[in-house]
Amino acid sequence: ETGVTQSPTHLIKTRGQQVTLRCSSQSGHNTVSWYQQALGQGPQFIFQYYREEENGRGNFPPRFSGLQFPNYSSELNVNALELDDSALYLCASGSARLTGQKETQYFGPGTRLLVL
Amino acid sequence: QQQVKQSPQSLIVQKGGISIINCAYENTAFDYFPWYQQFPGKGPALLIAIRPDVSEKKEGRFTISFNKSAKQFSLHIMDSQPGDSATYFCAASINSGYALNFGKGTSLLVTP
């Protein structure tokens, strides 16, 4: 086990609704990244947070947003849900040194979101 | 576009055999190449990783071979076991803790 936890494990929403997914990072980690994994595909990078600020974003629209809290827990918010948002959402935590060098990322078990 | 291309999509190997999964990349700025193992209902788990300053890294039954000039790397699983049956993903990133670019995955089945 990686020590990264996510909640809820499963979620069903309808198109147009909003959803918030949560992640608790491994102790000592100060970066958190979110990935979307569609069925049968590899994870796709959504964004990363470091020191409570967004530190890079993949090819995802602004309706995907996030927060990182001082205790290094994190939220992923998705507004105006679309059918194609149905996927496994993974968070990964890691640590960044003051030099900027970042360490390996460790994934949580994911939240499976189904949009009807 | 897919920055990391992975093959084969699926693989069936007999117990005790060697499983080989290949990946290719285009971005020469990538400097970290991990392999992840994912079981159904679980998140990806880091298996082994390599940086481009070495051509091979071995950890137990798992070996990464890296060819910088060809921009290719591969995972070899020696003495494959039924418990190795899972989906394997290669990935690449600039700086190990930043955005990982994943391949599409290889579904490995090891038969008894």
XYZ file of C-alpha atoms in Angstrom:
228
model
C 0.000 0.000 0.000
C 1.206 3.487 -0.887
C -0.418 5.442 1.943
C -2.374 7.539 -0.568
C -6.109 7.375 0.048
C -9.014 8.593 -2.064
C -12.713 9.073 -1.455
C -15.264 8.122 -2.435
C -14.413 4.831 -4.132
C -17.354 5.031 -6.525
C -19.689 7.823 -7.570
C -22.610 8.184 -9.970
C -23.613 11.615 -11.287
C -25.785 12.930 -14.078
C -24.701 15.117 -16.950
C -24.389 18.792 -15.999
C -23.795 18.150 -12.315
C -20.666 19.019 -10.369
C -18.444 16.588 -8.455
C -15.688 16.827 -5.848
C -13.188 14.037 -5.360
C -10.771 13.902 -2.442
C -7.258 12.648 -1.891
C -5.060 12.330 1.168
C -1.374 12.257 0.349
C 1.272 9.987 1.809
C 2.888 11.412 4.918
C 5.851 13.655 4.055
C 4.739 14.286 0.477
C 4.173 17.846 -0.713
C 3.050 17.426 -4.315
C -0.192 15.956 -5.554
C -1.125 15.168 -9.128
C -4.444 14.101 -10.595
C -4.901 11.757 -13.525
C -7.929 10.573 -15.494
C -7.936 6.960 -16.658
C -10.613 6.034 -19.173
C -11.528 2.375 -19.496
C -8.803 0.449 -21.275
C -6.472 3.443 -21.480
C -3.430 4.742 -19.647
C -3.809 7.549 -17.121
C -3.861 11.098 -18.525
C -2.294 13.942 -16.528
C -4.829 16.559 -15.422
C -2.745 18.848 -13.204
C -0.295 18.981 -10.317
C -0.334 21.046 -7.127
C 2.704 22.082 -5.130
C 2.619 24.409 -2.134
C -1.108 24.872 -2.685
C -0.693 26.265 -6.202
C -1.280 24.667 -9.584
C 2.096 23.648 -10.942
C 1.267 22.454 -14.422
C -1.797 21.274 -16.322
C -2.444 18.740 -19.018
C -4.891 19.073 -21.891
C -8.018 19.448 -19.762
C -10.553 22.322 -19.836
C -10.968 24.865 -16.999
C -14.037 23.046 -15.673
C -11.479 20.704 -14.119
C -10.070 22.511 -11.101
C -8.361 21.601 -7.894
C -7.220 22.585 -4.458
C -4.354 21.524 -2.242
C -4.638 22.152 1.482
C -1.875 22.897 4.041
C -2.068 19.310 5.291
C -1.341 18.184 1.697
C -4.781 16.741 1.142
C -6.308 17.668 -2.176
C -9.571 17.987 -4.074
C -10.439 17.600 -7.737
C -13.560 19.471 -8.820
C -15.281 18.905 -12.127
C -18.097 21.217 -13.194
C -20.742 20.682 -15.880
C -20.115 16.950 -16.064
C -20.143 15.318 -19.496
C -20.659 11.659 -20.364
C -16.988 11.422 -21.435
C -15.909 12.359 -17.912
C -16.777 8.813 -16.838
C -13.432 7.362 -15.781
C -11.205 6.313 -12.909
C -9.686 9.391 -11.291
C -6.326 8.813 -9.683
C -4.324 11.017 -7.418
C -0.596 10.581 -6.974
C 1.562 12.119 -4.285
C 5.256 12.782 -4.230
C 7.798 15.103 -2.736
C 9.684 18.019 -4.179
C 12.999 19.161 -2.780
C 13.883 22.815 -2.382
C 16.167 22.395 -5.414
C 13.129 21.603 -7.526
C 14.051 17.955 -7.964
C 10.950 15.856 -7.592
C 10.715 12.318 -6.429
C 8.696 9.345 -7.578
C 4.923 9.589 -7.511
C 2.772 7.061 -5.687
C -0.808 6.455 -6.734
C -3.945 6.008 -4.702
C -6.624 3.415 -5.553
C -8.749 5.902 -7.483
C -12.363 7.043 -7.574
C -14.526 5.544 -10.282
C -16.925 8.166 -11.625
C -19.880 7.271 -13.805
C -21.763 10.096 -15.534
C -25.232 9.216 -16.803
C -1.104 12.975 -29.242
C 0.286 9.849 -27.628
C 3.809 10.708 -26.500
C 4.605 7.158 -25.453
C 3.664 4.215 -27.647
C 3.387 0.778 -26.044
C 3.171 -2.707 -27.511
C 1.794 -5.300 -27.527
C -1.723 -4.480 -26.361
C -2.057 -7.928 -24.828
C 0.294 -10.789 -24.082
C -0.141 -14.403 -23.026
C 2.883 -16.174 -21.537
C 3.258 -19.574 -19.944
C 4.384 -19.852 -16.341
C 8.167 -19.700 -16.201
C 8.448 -17.875 -19.512
C 9.751 -14.381 -20.282
C 7.304 -11.514 -20.780
C 8.545 -8.631 -22.901
C 6.757 -5.301 -23.298
C 8.096 -2.505 -25.474
C 7.707 1.262 -25.447
C 8.881 4.073 -27.712
C 8.930 7.812 -27.146
C 9.601 10.943 -29.199
C 10.363 13.705 -26.697
C 14.121 13.693 -26.086
C 13.597 15.870 -23.007
C 12.159 12.894 -21.118
C 14.591 11.829 -18.415
C 12.632 9.393 -16.289
C 11.059 6.142 -17.475
C 8.996 4.144 -14.966
C 6.917 1.022 -15.365
C 3.690 0.630 -13.415
C 1.687 -2.503 -12.661
C -2.062 -2.222 -12.218
C -4.465 -4.852 -10.945
C -8.239 -4.530 -11.507
C -9.791 -2.041 -9.107
C -6.415 -0.742 -7.926
C -4.251 2.241 -8.710
C -0.985 1.826 -10.647
C 1.923 0.642 -8.507
C 5.501 1.573 -9.364
C 7.428 -1.501 -10.441
C 10.791 -0.263 -11.608
C 12.192 2.913 -13.183
C 15.253 3.969 -15.147
C 17.017 7.175 -16.124
C 18.753 7.578 -19.512
C 22.263 7.502 -18.100
C 22.110 3.694 -17.812
C 21.164 1.085 -20.410
C 19.769 -1.560 -18.080
C 18.345 -1.862 -14.584
C 17.398 -5.077 -12.846
C 15.292 -5.579 -9.739
C 14.523 -9.180 -8.939
C 12.703 -10.749 -11.893
C 12.081 -7.359 -13.540
C 14.549 -5.730 -15.935
C 14.322 -2.490 -17.902
C 16.406 -2.207 -21.056
C 16.895 1.322 -22.377
C 18.103 2.371 -25.828
C 18.579 6.130 -25.876
C 19.541 6.400 -29.542
C 16.467 4.460 -30.639
C 14.262 6.198 -28.064
C 12.952 2.849 -26.904
C 12.741 1.000 -23.619
C 11.360 -2.341 -22.623
C 10.314 -4.365 -19.602
C 11.380 -7.977 -19.257
C 9.697 -10.189 -16.664
C 11.747 -13.327 -16.116
C 10.224 -16.558 -14.797
C 6.719 -15.109 -15.224
C 4.178 -16.237 -12.627
C 0.349 -16.298 -12.650
C 0.456 -13.577 -9.976
C 2.125 -11.298 -12.531
C -1.118 -11.256 -14.541
C -2.025 -7.566 -14.607
C -1.941 -4.522 -16.857
C 1.474 -2.930 -17.296
C 2.028 0.677 -18.244
C 5.208 2.344 -19.358
C 5.516 6.070 -18.776
C 7.932 8.926 -19.326
C 8.377 12.331 -17.782
C 10.654 15.323 -17.511
C 11.687 15.209 -13.871
C 10.383 12.136 -12.077
C 7.775 13.878 -9.974
C 6.130 15.805 -12.758
C 3.545 14.918 -15.420
C 3.789 11.262 -16.353
C 2.983 10.432 -19.975
C 1.619 6.889 -20.029
C 1.424 4.303 -22.763
C -1.928 2.643 -23.408
C -1.046 -0.422 -21.394
C -0.374 -4.109 -21.959
C -2.662 -6.731 -20.490
C -0.489 -9.664 -19.421
C -1.900 -13.112 -18.738
C 0.422 -15.771 -17.351
C -1.066 -19.220 -17.728
C -0.302 -22.037 -15.246
